[in-house]
Amino acid sequence: MRTPKRRTIRWIAIGIILLALAVGGVSFVVPNLLLRSDFLAKKINRDGEDTRLEYESATSPWPGTVRVKNLRFRNRDPGAEWAFHLEEGELTYSLGDLLRKRFHVTSLSGRGFVFRARERVTPSAATPRLLSRIPPIAGFSDPPLIAPSKPKRPPTGKEWTIQVDRVAIEEAREIWIDEYRYNGDSAVTGAFLLRPKHRAEVLRGKLSVRSGTLRSGRDVIAEDVRVTIDTRIAPWNPSQYPGSKMLRFVF
């Protein structure tokens, strides 16, 4: 015969199990619904053509994990434009930190990385020679003309913090910044912190080039390049130092 105490313990255990199953189900189902819908894209792409996030497919195989294929992102400010493409990626994140409005990525890995960036120029500087040397960016028109600054919404204090503890990207195939273009086999690792309109920081970053070619326009500067570049970017305010102005914080 079960005592009332044993029955109570049994029902408490059953309740805990059911609660865990419910939380696990929600943390599995909800992310997949969001990833398959256009909810996230609408939230990120609401700045018109300036910011655009797209992906071929994205799933959450288990709570706190997202896998994505053919992720494309572009962005710009009045002085510069940039974009990247990642063929395959996987990230793990903290479910608990979401309650604190912090998207805390504990690990971000992937392969097949392409990065392009270019400064916006005046009409007089947009010569055919320049256009033949700088990277095209899908979704942005050529030439990339300097635009007047748009009125910016002031910080509300409700901005989410994005923290990435570990980045490990293999097969970084192209890095093209203004007239300088690298193609080859390299890897990118690092960590960073971002609170939009408030603070950004690259805690560590490393580009490990195993082989490749560096060009300026069509001219080859170096072949069979092998180099490692370590970088840190001290904290800066993206609102006060947009575009290339943040380069003063790079080490």
PDB file of C-alpha atoms in Angstrom:
ATOM      1  CA  MET A   1       0.000   0.000   0.000  1.00  0.00           C
ATOM      2  CA  ARG A   2       1.389   3.369  -1.040  1.00  0.00           C
ATOM      3  CA  THR A   3       1.607   6.016   1.644  1.00  0.00           C
ATOM      4  CA  PRO A   4       0.303   9.543   0.958  1.00  0.00           C
ATOM      5  CA  LYS A   5       3.918  10.778   1.004  1.00  0.00           C
ATOM      6  CA  ARG A   6       4.967   8.337  -1.730  1.00  0.00           C
ATOM      7  CA  ARG A   7       1.953   9.298  -3.845  1.00  0.00           C
ATOM      8  CA  THR A   8       2.827  12.970  -3.477  1.00  0.00           C
ATOM      9  CA  ILE A   9       6.419  12.379  -4.518  1.00  0.00           C
ATOM     10  CA  ARG A  10       5.208  10.317  -7.480  1.00  0.00           C
ATOM     11  CA  TRP A  11       2.880  13.058  -8.716  1.00  0.00           C
ATOM     12  CA  ILE A  12       5.572  15.695  -8.238  1.00  0.00           C
ATOM     13  CA  ALA A  13       7.957  13.582 -10.328  1.00  0.00           C
ATOM     14  CA  ILE A  14       5.314  13.124 -13.025  1.00  0.00           C
ATOM     15  CA  GLY A  15       4.655  16.877 -13.011  1.00  0.00           C
ATOM     16  CA  ILE A  16       8.342  17.661 -13.414  1.00  0.00           C
ATOM     17  CA  ILE A  17       8.638  15.200 -16.306  1.00  0.00           C
ATOM     18  CA  LEU A  18       5.577  16.654 -18.054  1.00  0.00           C
ATOM     19  CA  LEU A  19       6.860  20.187 -17.552  1.00  0.00           C
ATOM     20  CA  ALA A  20      10.260  19.222 -18.977  1.00  0.00           C
ATOM     21  CA  LEU A  21       8.586  17.596 -21.987  1.00  0.00           C
ATOM     22  CA  ALA A  22       6.416  20.676 -22.529  1.00  0.00           C
ATOM     23  CA  VAL A  23       9.378  23.065 -22.322  1.00  0.00           C
ATOM     24  CA  GLY A  24      11.421  20.821 -24.592  1.00  0.00           C
ATOM     25  CA  GLY A  25       8.587  20.597 -27.089  1.00  0.00           C
ATOM     26  CA  VAL A  26       8.086  24.357 -27.154  1.00  0.00           C
ATOM     27  CA  SER A  27      11.838  25.007 -27.491  1.00  0.00           C
ATOM     28  CA  PHE A  28      11.909  22.576 -30.423  1.00  0.00           C
ATOM     29  CA  VAL A  29       8.688  23.453 -32.232  1.00  0.00           C
ATOM     30  CA  VAL A  30       8.744  27.256 -31.912  1.00  0.00           C
ATOM     31  CA  PRO A  31      12.238  27.809 -33.420  1.00  0.00           C
ATOM     32  CA  ASN A  32      11.381  25.594 -36.400  1.00  0.00           C
ATOM     33  CA  LEU A  33       8.140  27.476 -36.991  1.00  0.00           C
ATOM     34  CA  LEU A  34       9.993  30.810 -36.863  1.00  0.00           C
ATOM     35  CA  LEU A  35      12.788  29.608 -39.147  1.00  0.00           C
ATOM     36  CA  ARG A  36      10.350  28.271 -41.751  1.00  0.00           C
ATOM     37  CA  SER A  37       8.223  31.406 -41.716  1.00  0.00           C
ATOM     38  CA  ASP A  38       9.197  34.933 -42.803  1.00  0.00           C
ATOM     39  CA  PHE A  39       8.946  36.295 -39.236  1.00  0.00           C
ATOM     40  CA  LEU A  40      12.705  36.663 -38.689  1.00  0.00           C
ATOM     41  CA  ALA A  41      13.303  38.043 -42.178  1.00  0.00           C
ATOM     42  CA  LYS A  42      10.644  40.711 -41.658  1.00  0.00           C
ATOM     43  CA  LYS A  43      12.171  41.736 -38.346  1.00  0.00           C
ATOM     44  CA  ILE A  44      15.675  42.038 -39.799  1.00  0.00           C
ATOM     45  CA  ASN A  45      14.751  43.356 -43.252  1.00  0.00           C
ATOM     46  CA  ARG A  46      12.482  46.167 -42.085  1.00  0.00           C
ATOM     47  CA  ASP A  47      15.054  48.834 -43.069  1.00  0.00           C
ATOM     48  CA  GLY A  48      14.103  48.473 -46.719  1.00  0.00           C
ATOM     49  CA  GLU A  49      16.954  47.644 -49.072  1.00  0.00           C
ATOM     50  CA  ASP A  50      19.746  48.615 -46.653  1.00  0.00           C
ATOM     51  CA  THR A  51      19.602  45.388 -44.659  1.00  0.00           C
ATOM     52  CA  ARG A  52      18.721  41.986 -46.082  1.00  0.00           C
ATOM     53  CA  LEU A  53      18.878  38.482 -44.635  1.00  0.00           C
ATOM     54  CA  GLU A  54      18.071  35.423 -46.743  1.00  0.00           C
ATOM     55  CA  TYR A  55      18.670  31.688 -46.490  1.00  0.00           C
ATOM     56  CA  GLU A  56      17.797  28.649 -48.542  1.00  0.00           C
ATOM     57  CA  SER A  57      16.799  26.554 -45.530  1.00  0.00           C
ATOM     58  CA  ALA A  58      17.123  26.574 -41.749  1.00  0.00           C
ATOM     59  CA  THR A  59      16.149  24.027 -39.127  1.00  0.00           C
ATOM     60  CA  SER A  60      16.494  23.441 -35.406  1.00  0.00           C
ATOM     61  CA  PRO A  61      17.294  19.721 -34.995  1.00  0.00           C
ATOM     62  CA  TRP A  62      17.201  20.036 -31.199  1.00  0.00           C
ATOM     63  CA  PRO A  63      16.650  22.869 -28.712  1.00  0.00           C
ATOM     64  CA  GLY A  64      19.383  25.507 -28.768  1.00  0.00           C
ATOM     65  CA  THR A  65      20.783  24.521 -32.172  1.00  0.00           C
ATOM     66  CA  VAL A  66      20.194  25.954 -35.638  1.00  0.00           C
ATOM     67  CA  ARG A  67      21.506  24.644 -38.961  1.00  0.00           C
ATOM     68  CA  VAL A  68      21.351  26.849 -42.043  1.00  0.00           C
ATOM     69  CA  LYS A  69      22.188  26.511 -45.734  1.00  0.00           C
ATOM     70  CA  ASN A  70      23.148  29.289 -48.137  1.00  0.00           C
ATOM     71  CA  LEU A  71      22.861  32.155 -45.689  1.00  0.00           C
ATOM     72  CA  ARG A  72      23.176  35.581 -47.321  1.00  0.00           C
ATOM     73  CA  PHE A  73      23.345  38.892 -45.516  1.00  0.00           C
ATOM     74  CA  ARG A  74      23.976  42.422 -46.734  1.00  0.00           C
ATOM     75  CA  ASN A  75      24.011  45.804 -45.035  1.00  0.00           C
ATOM     76  CA  ARG A  76      25.185  49.367 -45.604  1.00  0.00           C
ATOM     77  CA  ASP A  77      25.436  52.800 -44.085  1.00  0.00           C
ATOM     78  CA  PRO A  78      25.922  56.164 -45.855  1.00  0.00           C
ATOM     79  CA  GLY A  79      29.658  55.477 -46.346  1.00  0.00           C
ATOM     80  CA  ALA A  80      30.069  51.743 -46.989  1.00  0.00           C
ATOM     81  CA  GLU A  81      28.372  48.525 -48.145  1.00  0.00           C
ATOM     82  CA  TRP A  82      29.172  44.923 -47.203  1.00  0.00           C
ATOM     83  CA  ALA A  83      27.802  41.403 -47.607  1.00  0.00           C
ATOM     84  CA  PHE A  84      28.643  37.787 -46.838  1.00  0.00           C
ATOM     85  CA  HIS A  85      27.553  34.340 -47.965  1.00  0.00           C
ATOM     86  CA  LEU A  86      27.876  31.137 -45.932  1.00  0.00           C
ATOM     87  CA  GLU A  87      27.126  27.818 -47.653  1.00  0.00           C
ATOM     88  CA  GLU A  88      26.586  25.784 -44.469  1.00  0.00           C
ATOM     89  CA  GLY A  89      26.465  26.828 -40.847  1.00  0.00           C
ATOM     90  CA  GLU A  90      25.525  25.529 -37.405  1.00  0.00           C
ATOM     91  CA  LEU A  91      25.148  27.515 -34.219  1.00  0.00           C
ATOM     92  CA  THR A  92      24.356  26.635 -30.646  1.00  0.00           C
ATOM     93  CA  TYR A  93      22.843  29.204 -28.311  1.00  0.00           C
ATOM     94  CA  SER A  94      21.732  29.624 -24.724  1.00  0.00           C
ATOM     95  CA  LEU A  95      17.985  29.258 -24.230  1.00  0.00           C
ATOM     96  CA  GLY A  96      18.163  30.811 -20.765  1.00  0.00           C
ATOM     97  CA  ASP A  97      19.849  34.003 -21.995  1.00  0.00           C
ATOM     98  CA  LEU A  98      16.920  34.668 -24.335  1.00  0.00           C
ATOM     99  CA  LEU A  99      14.936  35.651 -21.242  1.00  0.00           C
ATOM    100  CA  ARG A 100      17.484  38.440 -20.647  1.00  0.00           C
ATOM    101  CA  LYS A 101      17.216  39.736 -24.231  1.00  0.00           C
ATOM    102  CA  ARG A 102      20.632  38.306 -25.010  1.00  0.00           C
ATOM    103  CA  PHE A 103      21.212  36.127 -28.064  1.00  0.00           C
ATOM    104  CA  HIS A 104      24.203  34.235 -26.688  1.00  0.00           C
ATOM    105  CA  VAL A 105      25.815  32.000 -29.292  1.00  0.00           C
ATOM    106  CA  THR A 106      28.186  29.558 -27.640  1.00  0.00           C
ATOM    107  CA  SER A 107      29.490  28.188 -30.942  1.00  0.00           C
ATOM    108  CA  LEU A 108      29.177  29.177 -34.611  1.00  0.00           C
ATOM    109  CA  SER A 109      30.765  26.892 -37.190  1.00  0.00           C
ATOM    110  CA  GLY A 110      30.441  26.602 -40.941  1.00  0.00           C
ATOM    111  CA  ARG A 111      32.050  26.274 -44.331  1.00  0.00           C
ATOM    112  CA  GLY A 112      32.063  28.058 -47.677  1.00  0.00           C
ATOM    113  CA  PHE A 113      32.483  31.727 -46.685  1.00  0.00           C
ATOM    114  CA  VAL A 114      32.598  34.748 -49.023  1.00  0.00           C
ATOM    115  CA  PHE A 115      32.916  38.335 -47.767  1.00  0.00           C
ATOM    116  CA  ARG A 116      32.730  41.546 -49.804  1.00  0.00           C
ATOM    117  CA  ALA A 117      32.932  45.183 -48.740  1.00  0.00           C
ATOM    118  CA  ARG A 118      33.270  48.491 -50.556  1.00  0.00           C
ATOM    119  CA  GLU A 119      33.243  52.169 -49.746  1.00  0.00           C
ATOM    120  CA  ARG A 120      30.582  54.375 -51.277  1.00  0.00           C
ATOM    121  CA  VAL A 121      32.017  57.088 -53.507  1.00  0.00           C
ATOM    122  CA  THR A 122      31.102  60.440 -55.009  1.00  0.00           C
ATOM    123  CA  PRO A 123      29.794  60.541 -58.616  1.00  0.00           C
ATOM    124  CA  SER A 124      33.097  62.036 -59.821  1.00  0.00           C
ATOM    125  CA  ALA A 125      35.072  59.139 -58.299  1.00  0.00           C
ATOM    126  CA  ALA A 126      32.819  56.453 -59.806  1.00  0.00           C
ATOM    127  CA  THR A 127      34.977  55.889 -62.886  1.00  0.00           C
ATOM    128  CA  PRO A 128      34.753  52.785 -65.110  1.00  0.00           C
ATOM    129  CA  ARG A 129      38.226  51.779 -63.866  1.00  0.00           C
ATOM    130  CA  LEU A 130      37.090  51.857 -60.237  1.00  0.00           C
ATOM    131  CA  LEU A 131      33.935  49.888 -60.997  1.00  0.00           C
ATOM    132  CA  SER A 132      35.983  47.171 -62.716  1.00  0.00           C
ATOM    133  CA  ARG A 133      38.073  46.683 -59.554  1.00  0.00           C
ATOM    134  CA  ILE A 134      35.625  46.834 -56.642  1.00  0.00           C
ATOM    135  CA  PRO A 135      33.298  43.933 -55.691  1.00  0.00           C
ATOM    136  CA  PRO A 136      29.722  43.813 -56.935  1.00  0.00           C
ATOM    137  CA  ILE A 137      27.196  43.238 -54.163  1.00  0.00           C
ATOM    138  CA  ALA A 138      23.891  41.641 -55.127  1.00  0.00           C
ATOM    139  CA  GLY A 139      20.971  43.883 -54.251  1.00  0.00           C
ATOM    140  CA  PHE A 140      22.986  47.116 -54.279  1.00  0.00           C
ATOM    141  CA  SER A 141      23.253  49.253 -57.393  1.00  0.00           C
ATOM    142  CA  ASP A 142      26.462  50.212 -59.175  1.00  0.00           C
ATOM    143  CA  PRO A 143      28.153  52.577 -58.743  1.00  0.00           C
ATOM    144  CA  PRO A 144      27.954  52.588 -54.923  1.00  0.00           C
ATOM    145  CA  LEU A 145      27.326  56.306 -54.450  1.00  0.00           C
ATOM    146  CA  ILE A 146      27.581  58.066 -51.100  1.00  0.00           C
ATOM    147  CA  ALA A 147      24.114  58.598 -49.662  1.00  0.00           C
ATOM    148  CA  PRO A 148      22.893  61.320 -47.321  1.00  0.00           C
ATOM    149  CA  SER A 149      22.574  60.239 -43.741  1.00  0.00           C
ATOM    150  CA  LYS A 150      19.088  59.123 -42.791  1.00  0.00           C
ATOM    151  CA  PRO A 151      17.503  60.163 -39.515  1.00  0.00           C
ATOM    152  CA  LYS A 152      18.259  57.390 -37.067  1.00  0.00           C
ATOM    153  CA  ARG A 153      15.936  56.207 -34.402  1.00  0.00           C
ATOM    154  CA  PRO A 154      17.550  56.809 -31.010  1.00  0.00           C
ATOM    155  CA  PRO A 155      18.346  53.822 -28.791  1.00  0.00           C
ATOM    156  CA  THR A 156      15.336  52.655 -26.830  1.00  0.00           C
ATOM    157  CA  GLY A 157      17.195  50.611 -24.244  1.00  0.00           C
ATOM    158  CA  LYS A 158      15.329  47.528 -25.465  1.00  0.00           C
ATOM    159  CA  GLU A 159      17.978  46.468 -27.988  1.00  0.00           C
ATOM    160  CA  TRP A 160      19.081  42.859 -27.794  1.00  0.00           C
ATOM    161  CA  THR A 161      22.702  41.994 -27.071  1.00  0.00           C
ATOM    162  CA  ILE A 162      24.405  39.551 -29.451  1.00  0.00           C
ATOM    163  CA  GLN A 163      27.299  37.626 -27.944  1.00  0.00           C
ATOM    164  CA  VAL A 164      29.253  35.041 -29.921  1.00  0.00           C
ATOM    165  CA  ASP A 165      31.805  33.068 -27.889  1.00  0.00           C
ATOM    166  CA  ARG A 166      33.365  31.023 -30.681  1.00  0.00           C
ATOM    167  CA  VAL A 167      33.460  31.357 -34.466  1.00  0.00           C
ATOM    168  CA  ALA A 168      35.086  28.630 -36.584  1.00  0.00           C
ATOM    169  CA  ILE A 169      34.544  28.974 -40.340  1.00  0.00           C
ATOM    170  CA  GLU A 170      36.373  26.709 -42.771  1.00  0.00           C
ATOM    171  CA  GLU A 171      36.792  27.166 -46.524  1.00  0.00           C
ATOM    172  CA  ALA A 172      36.797  30.961 -46.517  1.00  0.00           C
ATOM    173  CA  ARG A 173      37.165  31.228 -50.286  1.00  0.00           C
ATOM    174  CA  GLU A 174      36.980  34.926 -51.023  1.00  0.00           C
ATOM    175  CA  ILE A 175      37.619  38.154 -49.133  1.00  0.00           C
ATOM    176  CA  TRP A 176      37.207  41.186 -51.397  1.00  0.00           C
ATOM    177  CA  ILE A 177      37.546  44.661 -49.865  1.00  0.00           C
ATOM    178  CA  ASP A 178      37.493  47.617 -52.257  1.00  0.00           C
ATOM    179  CA  GLU A 179      40.200  46.937 -54.862  1.00  0.00           C
ATOM    180  CA  TYR A 180      41.910  44.107 -52.966  1.00  0.00           C
ATOM    181  CA  ARG A 181      40.686  40.576 -53.590  1.00  0.00           C
ATOM    182  CA  TYR A 182      41.842  37.336 -52.011  1.00  0.00           C
ATOM    183  CA  ASN A 183      40.851  33.896 -53.351  1.00  0.00           C
ATOM    184  CA  GLY A 184      42.023  30.615 -51.907  1.00  0.00           C
ATOM    185  CA  ASP A 185      41.812  28.324 -48.893  1.00  0.00           C
ATOM    186  CA  SER A 186      41.621  29.915 -45.457  1.00  0.00           C
ATOM    187  CA  ALA A 187      39.850  29.725 -42.102  1.00  0.00           C
ATOM    188  CA  VAL A 188      38.287  32.382 -39.889  1.00  0.00           C
ATOM    189  CA  THR A 189      38.000  32.110 -36.098  1.00  0.00           C
ATOM    190  CA  GLY A 190      37.055  34.595 -33.402  1.00  0.00           C
ATOM    191  CA  ALA A 191      34.515  35.990 -30.950  1.00  0.00           C
ATOM    192  CA  PHE A 192      32.547  39.223 -30.777  1.00  0.00           C
ATOM    193  CA  LEU A 193      29.943  41.227 -28.884  1.00  0.00           C
ATOM    194  CA  LEU A 194      27.305  43.558 -30.348  1.00  0.00           C
ATOM    195  CA  ARG A 195      24.601  45.691 -28.829  1.00  0.00           C
ATOM    196  CA  PRO A 196      23.055  47.621 -31.741  1.00  0.00           C
ATOM    197  CA  LYS A 197      23.339  51.427 -31.468  1.00  0.00           C
ATOM    198  CA  HIS A 198      25.342  51.075 -28.254  1.00  0.00           C
ATOM    199  CA  ARG A 199      28.490  48.980 -28.432  1.00  0.00           C
ATOM    200  CA  ALA A 200      30.437  46.606 -30.616  1.00  0.00           C
ATOM    201  CA  GLU A 201      33.663  44.724 -29.922  1.00  0.00           C
ATOM    202  CA  VAL A 202      35.709  41.990 -31.584  1.00  0.00           C
ATOM    203  CA  LEU A 203      37.309  40.134 -28.685  1.00  0.00           C
ATOM    204  CA  ARG A 204      39.542  38.110 -30.986  1.00  0.00           C
ATOM    205  CA  GLY A 205      39.739  37.351 -34.662  1.00  0.00           C
ATOM    206  CA  LYS A 206      42.104  35.293 -36.773  1.00  0.00           C
ATOM    207  CA  LEU A 207      42.431  34.782 -40.497  1.00  0.00           C
ATOM    208  CA  SER A 208      44.581  31.762 -41.332  1.00  0.00           C
ATOM    209  CA  VAL A 209      45.461  31.683 -45.031  1.00  0.00           C
ATOM    210  CA  ARG A 210      46.755  28.281 -46.089  1.00  0.00           C
ATOM    211  CA  SER A 211      47.079  29.120 -49.786  1.00  0.00           C
ATOM    212  CA  GLY A 212      45.690  31.664 -52.173  1.00  0.00           C
ATOM    213  CA  THR A 213      46.167  34.602 -54.527  1.00  0.00           C
ATOM    214  CA  LEU A 214      45.972  38.303 -53.712  1.00  0.00           C
ATOM    215  CA  ARG A 215      45.006  40.754 -56.427  1.00  0.00           C
ATOM    216  CA  SER A 216      44.536  44.472 -56.833  1.00  0.00           C
ATOM    217  CA  GLY A 217      41.954  44.690 -59.572  1.00  0.00           C
ATOM    218  CA  ARG A 218      43.209  42.241 -62.201  1.00  0.00           C
ATOM    219  CA  ASP A 219      46.848  42.634 -61.184  1.00  0.00           C
ATOM    220  CA  VAL A 220      48.306  39.765 -59.142  1.00  0.00           C
ATOM    221  CA  ILE A 221      50.133  41.090 -56.079  1.00  0.00           C
ATOM    222  CA  ALA A 222      51.121  37.727 -54.597  1.00  0.00           C
ATOM    223  CA  GLU A 223      50.588  34.037 -55.304  1.00  0.00           C
ATOM    224  CA  ASP A 224      50.718  31.011 -52.987  1.00  0.00           C
ATOM    225  CA  VAL A 225      50.021  33.315 -50.053  1.00  0.00           C
ATOM    226  CA  ARG A 226      50.351  31.792 -46.577  1.00  0.00           C
ATOM    227  CA  VAL A 227      49.780  34.119 -43.672  1.00  0.00           C
ATOM    228  CA  THR A 228      48.074  34.407 -40.296  1.00  0.00           C
ATOM    229  CA  ILE A 229      46.489  37.676 -39.208  1.00  0.00           C
ATOM    230  CA  ASP A 230      45.392  38.160 -35.594  1.00  0.00           C
ATOM    231  CA  THR A 231      42.980  41.007 -34.919  1.00  0.00           C
ATOM    232  CA  ARG A 232      41.230  42.670 -32.023  1.00  0.00           C
ATOM    233  CA  ILE A 233      38.825  45.596 -32.272  1.00  0.00           C
ATOM    234  CA  ALA A 234      38.417  47.638 -29.109  1.00  0.00           C
ATOM    235  CA  PRO A 235      34.879  48.590 -28.058  1.00  0.00           C
ATOM    236  CA  TRP A 236      33.292  51.297 -30.199  1.00  0.00           C
ATOM    237  CA  ASN A 237      29.884  52.894 -30.659  1.00  0.00           C
ATOM    238  CA  PRO A 238      28.552  51.998 -34.148  1.00  0.00           C
ATOM    239  CA  SER A 239      26.329  55.089 -34.148  1.00  0.00           C
ATOM    240  CA  GLN A 240      29.276  57.434 -33.594  1.00  0.00           C
ATOM    241  CA  TYR A 241      31.803  55.575 -35.772  1.00  0.00           C
ATOM    242  CA  PRO A 242      29.954  54.054 -38.749  1.00  0.00           C
ATOM    243  CA  GLY A 243      31.568  52.364 -41.739  1.00  0.00           C
ATOM    244  CA  SER A 244      35.347  52.677 -42.093  1.00  0.00           C
ATOM    245  CA  LYS A 245      35.551  55.183 -39.217  1.00  0.00           C
ATOM    246  CA  MET A 246      35.699  52.225 -36.824  1.00  0.00           C
ATOM    247  CA  LEU A 247      39.089  51.220 -38.252  1.00  0.00           C
ATOM    248  CA  ARG A 248      40.777  53.468 -35.686  1.00  0.00           C
ATOM    249  CA  PHE A 249      39.882  50.833 -33.052  1.00  0.00           C
ATOM    250  CA  VAL A 250      41.538  47.932 -34.904  1.00  0.00           C
ATOM    251  CA  PHE A 251      44.669  46.263 -33.518  1.00  0.00           C
TER     252      PHE A 251
END
